CSV table of C-alpha atoms and ligand atoms in Angstrom, one decimal:
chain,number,residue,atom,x,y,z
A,1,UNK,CA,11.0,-17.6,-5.6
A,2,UNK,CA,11.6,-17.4,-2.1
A,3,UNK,CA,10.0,-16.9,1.2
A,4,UNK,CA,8.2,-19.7,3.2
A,5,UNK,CA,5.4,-21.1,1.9
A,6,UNK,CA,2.0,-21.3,3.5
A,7,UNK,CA,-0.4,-23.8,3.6
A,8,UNK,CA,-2.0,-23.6,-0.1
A,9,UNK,CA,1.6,-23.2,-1.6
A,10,UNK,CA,1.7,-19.8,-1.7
A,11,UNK,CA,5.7,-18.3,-1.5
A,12,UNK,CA,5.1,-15.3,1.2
A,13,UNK,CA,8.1,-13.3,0.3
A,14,UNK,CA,6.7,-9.8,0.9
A,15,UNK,CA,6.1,-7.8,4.5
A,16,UNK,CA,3.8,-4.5,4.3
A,17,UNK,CA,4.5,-2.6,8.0
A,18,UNK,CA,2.5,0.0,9.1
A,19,UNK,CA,5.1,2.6,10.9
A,20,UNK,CA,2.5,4.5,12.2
A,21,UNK,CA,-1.5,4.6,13.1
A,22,UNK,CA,-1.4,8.6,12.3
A,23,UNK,CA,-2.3,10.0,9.5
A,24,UNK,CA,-2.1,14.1,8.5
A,25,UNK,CA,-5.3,13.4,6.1
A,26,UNK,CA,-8.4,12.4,6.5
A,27,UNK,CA,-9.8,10.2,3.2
A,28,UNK,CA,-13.4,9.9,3.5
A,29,UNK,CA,-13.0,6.2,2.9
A,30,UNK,CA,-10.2,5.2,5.2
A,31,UNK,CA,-10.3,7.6,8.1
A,32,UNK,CA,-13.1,9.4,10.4
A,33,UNK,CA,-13.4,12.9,10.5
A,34,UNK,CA,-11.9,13.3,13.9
A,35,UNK,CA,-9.6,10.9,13.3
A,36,UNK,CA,-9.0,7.1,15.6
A,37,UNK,CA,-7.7,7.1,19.1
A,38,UNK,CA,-4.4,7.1,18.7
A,39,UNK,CA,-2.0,4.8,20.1
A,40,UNK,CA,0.1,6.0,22.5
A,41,UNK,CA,3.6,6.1,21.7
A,42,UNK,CA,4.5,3.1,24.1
A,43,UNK,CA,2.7,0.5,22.2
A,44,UNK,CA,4.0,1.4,19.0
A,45,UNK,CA,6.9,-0.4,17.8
A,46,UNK,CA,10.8,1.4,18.3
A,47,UNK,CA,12.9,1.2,14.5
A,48,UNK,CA,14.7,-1.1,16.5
A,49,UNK,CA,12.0,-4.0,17.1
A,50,UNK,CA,11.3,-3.0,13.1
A,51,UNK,CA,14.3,-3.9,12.3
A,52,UNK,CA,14.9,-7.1,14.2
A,53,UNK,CA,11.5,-8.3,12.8
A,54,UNK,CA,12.7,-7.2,9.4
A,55,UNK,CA,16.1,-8.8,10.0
A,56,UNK,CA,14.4,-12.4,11.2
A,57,UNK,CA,11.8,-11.9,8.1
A,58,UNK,CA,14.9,-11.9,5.7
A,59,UNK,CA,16.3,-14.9,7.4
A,60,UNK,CA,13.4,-16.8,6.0
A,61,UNK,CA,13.5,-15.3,2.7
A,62,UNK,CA,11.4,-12.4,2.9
A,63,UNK,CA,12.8,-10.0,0.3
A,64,UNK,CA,10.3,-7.3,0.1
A,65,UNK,CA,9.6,-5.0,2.2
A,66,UNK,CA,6.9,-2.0,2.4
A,67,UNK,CA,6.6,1.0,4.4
A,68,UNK,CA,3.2,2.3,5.2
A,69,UNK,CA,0.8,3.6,7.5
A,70,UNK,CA,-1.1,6.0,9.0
A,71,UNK,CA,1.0,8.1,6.7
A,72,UNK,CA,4.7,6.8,6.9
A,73,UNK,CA,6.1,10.0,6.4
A,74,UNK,CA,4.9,11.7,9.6
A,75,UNK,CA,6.6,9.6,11.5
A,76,UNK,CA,9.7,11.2,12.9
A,77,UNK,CA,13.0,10.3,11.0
A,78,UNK,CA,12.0,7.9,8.9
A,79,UNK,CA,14.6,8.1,6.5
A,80,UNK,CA,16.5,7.1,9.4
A,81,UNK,CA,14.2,3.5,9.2
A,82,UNK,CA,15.1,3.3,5.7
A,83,UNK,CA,18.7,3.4,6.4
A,84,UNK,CA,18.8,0.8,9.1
A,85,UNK,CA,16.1,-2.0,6.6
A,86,UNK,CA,17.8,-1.3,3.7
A,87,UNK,CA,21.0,-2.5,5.2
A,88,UNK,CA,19.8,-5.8,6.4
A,89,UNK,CA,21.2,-8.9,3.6
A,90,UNK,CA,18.5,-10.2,2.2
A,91,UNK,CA,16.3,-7.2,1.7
A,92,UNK,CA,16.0,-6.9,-2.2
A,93,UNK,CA,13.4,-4.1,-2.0
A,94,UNK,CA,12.4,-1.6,0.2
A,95,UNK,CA,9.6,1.2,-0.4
A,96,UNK,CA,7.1,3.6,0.6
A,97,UNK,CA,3.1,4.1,0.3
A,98,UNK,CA,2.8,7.5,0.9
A,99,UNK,CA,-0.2,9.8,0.2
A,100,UNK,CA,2.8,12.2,-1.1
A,101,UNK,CA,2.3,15.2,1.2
A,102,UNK,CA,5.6,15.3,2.5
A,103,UNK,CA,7.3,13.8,-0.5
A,104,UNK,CA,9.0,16.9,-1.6
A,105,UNK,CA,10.6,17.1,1.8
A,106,UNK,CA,11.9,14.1,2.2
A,107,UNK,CA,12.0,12.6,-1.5
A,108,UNK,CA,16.0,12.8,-1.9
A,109,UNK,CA,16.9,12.1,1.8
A,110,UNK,CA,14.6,8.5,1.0
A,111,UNK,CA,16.3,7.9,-1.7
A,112,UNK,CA,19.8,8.4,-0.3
A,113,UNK,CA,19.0,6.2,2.8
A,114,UNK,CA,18.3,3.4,0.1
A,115,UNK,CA,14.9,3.4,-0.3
A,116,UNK,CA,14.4,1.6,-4.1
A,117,UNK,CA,10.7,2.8,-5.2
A,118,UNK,CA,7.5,4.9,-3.8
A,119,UNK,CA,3.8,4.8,-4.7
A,120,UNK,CA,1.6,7.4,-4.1
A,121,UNK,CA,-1.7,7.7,-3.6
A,122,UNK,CA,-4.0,9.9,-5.1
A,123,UNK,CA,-7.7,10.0,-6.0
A,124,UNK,CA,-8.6,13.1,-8.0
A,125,UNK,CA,-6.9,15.6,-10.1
A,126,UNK,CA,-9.4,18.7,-9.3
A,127,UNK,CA,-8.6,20.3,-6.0
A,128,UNK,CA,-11.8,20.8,-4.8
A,129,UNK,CA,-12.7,17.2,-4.8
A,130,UNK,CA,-8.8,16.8,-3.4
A,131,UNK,CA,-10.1,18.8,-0.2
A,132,UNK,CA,-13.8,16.5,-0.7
A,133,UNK,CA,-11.9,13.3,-0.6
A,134,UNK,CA,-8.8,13.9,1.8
A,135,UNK,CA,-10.8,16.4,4.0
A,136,UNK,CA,-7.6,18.1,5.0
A,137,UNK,CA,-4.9,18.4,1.8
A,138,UNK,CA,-4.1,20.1,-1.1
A,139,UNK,CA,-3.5,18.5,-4.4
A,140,UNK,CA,-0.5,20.5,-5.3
A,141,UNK,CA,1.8,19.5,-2.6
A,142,UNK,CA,0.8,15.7,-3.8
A,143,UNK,CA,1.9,16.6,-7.2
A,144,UNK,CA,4.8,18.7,-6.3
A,145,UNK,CA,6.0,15.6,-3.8
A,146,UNK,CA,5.7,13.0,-7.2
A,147,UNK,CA,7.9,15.7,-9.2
A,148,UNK,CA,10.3,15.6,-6.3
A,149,UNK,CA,10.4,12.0,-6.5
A,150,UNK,CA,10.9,11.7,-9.8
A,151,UNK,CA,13.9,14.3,-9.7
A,152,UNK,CA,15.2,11.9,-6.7
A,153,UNK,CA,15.6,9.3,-9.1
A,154,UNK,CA,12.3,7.0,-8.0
A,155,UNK,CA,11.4,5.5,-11.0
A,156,UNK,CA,8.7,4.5,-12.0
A,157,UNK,CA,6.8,6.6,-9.1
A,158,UNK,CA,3.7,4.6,-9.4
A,159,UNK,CA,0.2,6.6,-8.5
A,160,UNK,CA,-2.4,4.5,-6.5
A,161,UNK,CA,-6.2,5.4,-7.1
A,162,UNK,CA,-9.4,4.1,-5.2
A,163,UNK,CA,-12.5,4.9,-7.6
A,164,UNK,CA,-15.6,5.3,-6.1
A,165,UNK,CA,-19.0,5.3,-8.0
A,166,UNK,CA,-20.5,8.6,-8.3
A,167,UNK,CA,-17.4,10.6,-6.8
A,168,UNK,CA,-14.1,10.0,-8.8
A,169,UNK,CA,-15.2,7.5,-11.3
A,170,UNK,CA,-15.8,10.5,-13.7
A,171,UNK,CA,-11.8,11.2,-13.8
A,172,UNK,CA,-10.7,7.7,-14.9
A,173,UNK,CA,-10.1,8.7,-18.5
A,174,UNK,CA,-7.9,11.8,-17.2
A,175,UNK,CA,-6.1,9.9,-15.0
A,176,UNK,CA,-5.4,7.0,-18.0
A,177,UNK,CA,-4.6,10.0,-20.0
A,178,UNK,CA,-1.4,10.8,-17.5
A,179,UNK,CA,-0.1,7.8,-18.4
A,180,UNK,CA,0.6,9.0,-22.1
A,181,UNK,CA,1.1,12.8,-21.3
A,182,UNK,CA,3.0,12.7,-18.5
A,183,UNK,CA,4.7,8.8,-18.2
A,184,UNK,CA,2.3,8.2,-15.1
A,185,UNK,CA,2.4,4.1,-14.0
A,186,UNK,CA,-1.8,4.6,-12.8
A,187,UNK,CA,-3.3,1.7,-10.3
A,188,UNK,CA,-6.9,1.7,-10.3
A,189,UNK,CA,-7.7,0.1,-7.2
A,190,UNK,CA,-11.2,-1.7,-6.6
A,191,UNK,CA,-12.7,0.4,-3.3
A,192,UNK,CA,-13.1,-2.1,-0.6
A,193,UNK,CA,-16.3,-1.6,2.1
A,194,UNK,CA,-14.7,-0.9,5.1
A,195,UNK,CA,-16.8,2.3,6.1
A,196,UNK,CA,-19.6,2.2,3.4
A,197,UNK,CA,-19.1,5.6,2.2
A,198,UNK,CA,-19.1,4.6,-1.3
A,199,UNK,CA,-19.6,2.0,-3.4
A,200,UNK,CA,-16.7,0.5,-5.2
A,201,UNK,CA,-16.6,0.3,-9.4
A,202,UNK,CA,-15.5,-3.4,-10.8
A,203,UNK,CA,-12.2,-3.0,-12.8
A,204,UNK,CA,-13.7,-4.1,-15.9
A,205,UNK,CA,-15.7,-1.2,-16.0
A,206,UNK,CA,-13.0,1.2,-16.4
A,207,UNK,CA,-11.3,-1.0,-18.5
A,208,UNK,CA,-14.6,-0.4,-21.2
A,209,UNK,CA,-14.1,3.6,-20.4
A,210,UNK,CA,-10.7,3.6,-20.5
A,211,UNK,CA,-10.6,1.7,-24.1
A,212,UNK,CA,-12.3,4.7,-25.3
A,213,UNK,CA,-9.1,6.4,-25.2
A,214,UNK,CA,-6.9,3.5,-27.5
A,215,UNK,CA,-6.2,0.0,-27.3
A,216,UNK,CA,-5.3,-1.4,-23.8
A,217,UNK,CA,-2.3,-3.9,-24.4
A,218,UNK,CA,-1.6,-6.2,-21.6
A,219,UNK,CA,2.3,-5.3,-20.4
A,220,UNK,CA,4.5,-8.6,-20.2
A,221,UNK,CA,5.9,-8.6,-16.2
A,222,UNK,CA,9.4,-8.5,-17.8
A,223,UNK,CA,9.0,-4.7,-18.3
A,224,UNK,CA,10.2,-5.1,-14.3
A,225,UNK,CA,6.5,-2.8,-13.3
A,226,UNK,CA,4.5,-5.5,-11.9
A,227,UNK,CA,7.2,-6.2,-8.3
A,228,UNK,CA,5.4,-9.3,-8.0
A,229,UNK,CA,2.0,-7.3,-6.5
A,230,UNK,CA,-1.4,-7.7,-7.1
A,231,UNK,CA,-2.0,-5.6,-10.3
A,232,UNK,CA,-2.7,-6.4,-13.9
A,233,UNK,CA,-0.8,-4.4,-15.7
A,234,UNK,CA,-1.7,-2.8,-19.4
A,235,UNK,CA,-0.8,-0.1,-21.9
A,236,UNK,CA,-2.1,2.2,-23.9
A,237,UNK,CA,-0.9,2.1,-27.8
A,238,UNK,CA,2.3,4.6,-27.4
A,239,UNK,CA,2.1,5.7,-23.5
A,240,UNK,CA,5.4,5.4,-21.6
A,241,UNK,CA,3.3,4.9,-18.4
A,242,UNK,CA,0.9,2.0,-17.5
A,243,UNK,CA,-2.3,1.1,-16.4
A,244,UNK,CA,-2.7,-1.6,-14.0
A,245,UNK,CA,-5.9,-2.6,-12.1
A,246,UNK,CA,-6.1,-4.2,-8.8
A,247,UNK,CA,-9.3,-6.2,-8.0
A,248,UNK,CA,-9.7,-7.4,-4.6
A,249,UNK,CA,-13.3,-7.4,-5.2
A,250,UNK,CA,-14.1,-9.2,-8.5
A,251,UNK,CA,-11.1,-10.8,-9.4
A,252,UNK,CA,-11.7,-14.5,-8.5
A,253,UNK,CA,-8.0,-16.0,-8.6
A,254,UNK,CA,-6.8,-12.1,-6.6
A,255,UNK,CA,-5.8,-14.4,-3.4
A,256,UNK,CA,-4.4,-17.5,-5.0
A,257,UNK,CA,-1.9,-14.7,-6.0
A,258,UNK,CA,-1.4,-12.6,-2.5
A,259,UNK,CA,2.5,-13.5,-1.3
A,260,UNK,CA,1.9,-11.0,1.8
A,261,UNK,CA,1.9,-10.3,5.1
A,262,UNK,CA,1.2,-6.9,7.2
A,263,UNK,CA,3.1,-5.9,10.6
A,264,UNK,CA,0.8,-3.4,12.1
A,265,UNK,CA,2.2,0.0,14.3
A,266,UNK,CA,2.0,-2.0,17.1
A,267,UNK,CA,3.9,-5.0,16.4
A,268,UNK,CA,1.2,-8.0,15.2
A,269,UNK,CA,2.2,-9.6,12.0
A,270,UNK,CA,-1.4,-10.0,10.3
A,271,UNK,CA,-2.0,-13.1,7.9
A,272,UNK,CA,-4.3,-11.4,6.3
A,273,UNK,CA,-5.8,-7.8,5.8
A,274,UNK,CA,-9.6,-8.2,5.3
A,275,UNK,CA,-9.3,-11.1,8.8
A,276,UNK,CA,-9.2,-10.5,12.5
A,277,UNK,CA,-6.2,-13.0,12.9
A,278,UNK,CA,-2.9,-11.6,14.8
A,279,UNK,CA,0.0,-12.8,15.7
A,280,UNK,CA,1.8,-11.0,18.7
A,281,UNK,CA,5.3,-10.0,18.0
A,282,UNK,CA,6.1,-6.7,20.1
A,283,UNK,CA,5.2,-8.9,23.8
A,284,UNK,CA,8.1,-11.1,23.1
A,285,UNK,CA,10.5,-9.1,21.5
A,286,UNK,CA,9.9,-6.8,24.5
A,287,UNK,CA,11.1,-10.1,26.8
A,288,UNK,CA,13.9,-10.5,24.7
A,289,UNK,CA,13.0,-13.0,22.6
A,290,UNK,CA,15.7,-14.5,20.1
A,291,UNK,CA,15.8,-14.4,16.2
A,292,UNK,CA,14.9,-18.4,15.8
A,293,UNK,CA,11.5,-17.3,18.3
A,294,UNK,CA,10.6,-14.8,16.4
A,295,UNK,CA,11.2,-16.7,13.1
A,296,UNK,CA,9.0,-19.6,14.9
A,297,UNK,CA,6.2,-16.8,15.0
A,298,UNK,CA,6.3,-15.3,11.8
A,299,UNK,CA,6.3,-19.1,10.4
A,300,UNK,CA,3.2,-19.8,12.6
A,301,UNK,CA,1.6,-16.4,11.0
A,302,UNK,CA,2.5,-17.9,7.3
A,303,UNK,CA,1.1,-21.1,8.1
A,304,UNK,CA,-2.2,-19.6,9.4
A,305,UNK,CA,-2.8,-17.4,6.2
A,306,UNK,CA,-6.5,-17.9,4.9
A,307,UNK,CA,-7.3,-19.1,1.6
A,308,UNK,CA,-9.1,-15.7,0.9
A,309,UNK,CA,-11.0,-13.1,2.1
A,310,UNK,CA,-14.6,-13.0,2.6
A,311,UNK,CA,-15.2,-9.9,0.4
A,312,UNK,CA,-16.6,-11.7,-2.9
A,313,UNK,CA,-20.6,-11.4,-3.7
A,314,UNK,CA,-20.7,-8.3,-1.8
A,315,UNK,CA,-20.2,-9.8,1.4
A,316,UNK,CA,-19.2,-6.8,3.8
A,317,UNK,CA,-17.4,-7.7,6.7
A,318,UNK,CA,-15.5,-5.1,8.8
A,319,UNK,CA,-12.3,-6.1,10.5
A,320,UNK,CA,-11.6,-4.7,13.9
A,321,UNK,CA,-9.2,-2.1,12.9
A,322,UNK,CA,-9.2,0.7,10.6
A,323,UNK,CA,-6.8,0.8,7.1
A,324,UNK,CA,-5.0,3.7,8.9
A,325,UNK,CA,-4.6,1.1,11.7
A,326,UNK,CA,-3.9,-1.8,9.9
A,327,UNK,CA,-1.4,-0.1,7.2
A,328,UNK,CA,-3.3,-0.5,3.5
B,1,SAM,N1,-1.0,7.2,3.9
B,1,SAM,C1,-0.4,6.3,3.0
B,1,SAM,C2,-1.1,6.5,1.6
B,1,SAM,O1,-2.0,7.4,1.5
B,1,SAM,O2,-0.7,5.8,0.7
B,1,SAM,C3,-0.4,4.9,3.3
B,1,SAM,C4,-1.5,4.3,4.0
B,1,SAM,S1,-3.0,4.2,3.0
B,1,SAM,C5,-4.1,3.3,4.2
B,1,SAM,C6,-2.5,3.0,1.8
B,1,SAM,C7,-3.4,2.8,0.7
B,1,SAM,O3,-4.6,2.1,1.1
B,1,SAM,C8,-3.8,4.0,-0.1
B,1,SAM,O4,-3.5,3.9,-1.4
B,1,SAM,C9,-5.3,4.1,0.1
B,1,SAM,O5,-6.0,4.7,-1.0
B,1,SAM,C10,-5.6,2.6,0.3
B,1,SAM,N2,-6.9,2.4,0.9
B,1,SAM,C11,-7.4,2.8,2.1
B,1,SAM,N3,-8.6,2.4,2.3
B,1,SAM,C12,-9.0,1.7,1.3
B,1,SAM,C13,-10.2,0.9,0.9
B,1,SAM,N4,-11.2,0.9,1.7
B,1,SAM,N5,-10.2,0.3,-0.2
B,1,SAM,C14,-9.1,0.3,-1.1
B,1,SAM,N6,-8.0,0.9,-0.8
B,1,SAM,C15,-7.9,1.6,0.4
């Protein structure tokens, strides 16, 4: 294992950073309708400060890296990003969230600036609900950008759904069917109550609906699926894709496990994602600070990661910024 540890023993080896604040959809859970004041351009961080963050995070074993958003992909050349982090020693793995709009543009550029895997993130398979839930997209360029990833040769492309009670939940068994049809790896993820727009279904719910379908055989990590992240990963008999579950809300032991950090557009490493806490790193890169400073600062962010969050027993508590702000 590597990375430093924080203060509950915890090996931190995995650094989520948010490229950008915008976002070309709308997801009735994430975003407003009209959007968040942007930030201006100015206070977001250059590919340069990313990559002397990223560079100073591999010195101290940080081996994972994430690009997300806002949606990553709208920021101008960010294959050009990918190049420069995937170049840095030390940097094992480098990949993409992406709500997959702009996947089929960009899918083979990614993967020949080095970029190792992509998720994508997609709620429904009906289109109607696609525009419902999004507010802005259309399901088929999300489906044509996860063919074009597959053709780039991103494998496994794995597909990231929030259910919500009363609005998607109805489409778990289709989406568990993917995972036999089409070789889909399927994330159910557990809705967490930023905007109360919906309520969130516990994972073991769908696990009951999904058994319906077959047998749900837990997958060993050795299958190499899991990248050390927060899902539980299972089978169904004879499916070439998975179906993993990620339970911030009910799982009880879903912190003890959390080996990450999140740099946000601009430029504060944050311990945690559901707690107010920052640590400023843009201010003294922008005075020139030096590697071992910077190092010091990211080593002061490990140390100050929380326990947990304060989502359990339906406890809401917003944080300050939006996920499009924060990078999810
Ligand atoms: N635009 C990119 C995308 O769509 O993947 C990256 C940013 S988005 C904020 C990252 C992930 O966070 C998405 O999978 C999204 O579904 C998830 N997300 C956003 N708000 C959430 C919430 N309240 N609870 C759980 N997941 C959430």
């Amino acid at each position: 294992m590597t990375g430093p540890l924080d203060s509950f023993g915890r090996s931190i080896n995995y650094l989520r950073i948010s490229v950008t604040d915008r976002c070309n959809l709308r997801c009735i859970y994430c975003i407003p309708p009209e959007g968040v004041p942007q930030m201006p351009h100015s206070a977001i961080l250059s590919y340069e400060e990313i990559q002397t963050i990223v560079r100073a995070s591999a010195e101290l074993g940080i081996n994972k890296v994430r690009l997300t958003g806002g949606e990553p992909l709208v920021r101008a050349e960010l294959p050009k990003l990918v190049r420069m982090l995937s170049q840095i020693e030390g940097i094992e793995e480098l990949s993409l969230t992406t709500n997959g709009v702009f996947l089929k543009k960009y899918a083979l550029e990614l993967k020949q600036a080095g970029l190792s895997r992509t998720n994508v993130s997609l709620d429904t398979l009906k289109p109607d609900k696609f525009r419902y839930i999004t507010r802005l997209g259309e399901l088929k360029t999300v489906l044509e950008g996860i063919e074009a990833a597959k053709e780039a040769g991103f494998e496994p492309v794995k597909i990231n759904t929030v259910v919500m009670r009363g609005i998607n939940e109805d489409e778990v068994l289709d989406f568990a069917r993917m995972t036999r049809e089409n070789g889909w790896h399927v994330r159910f993820i557990e809705l967490m109550p930023f905007k109360g727009v919906a309520e969130f279904v516990p994972s073991i719910e769908l696990q009951q609906h999904i058994s319906l379908l077959g047998k749900l055989e837990p997958c060993p990590d050795s299958i190499g699926i899991s990248g050390n992240g927060p899902a539980i990963y299972y089978r169904l008999t004879g499916a070439k894709g998975t179906i993993g579950f990620i339970n911030p809300i009910t799982e009880t032991s879903f912190c003890s496990r959390c080996n990450r950090m999140r740099l946000t557009p601009d430029g504060k490493l944050r311990p945690c994602l559901l707690r107010e806490d920052e640590i400023d790193l843009k201010m003294p890169l922008r005075n020139n600070a030096s590697i071992e400073v910077l190092k010091s600062l990211i080593v002061k962010a490990v140390a100050s990661k929380p326990q947990h969050h304060h989502l359990k027993g339906g406890n809401i508590r917003l944080v300050n910024r939006k996920m499009s702000q924060i990078g999810g």
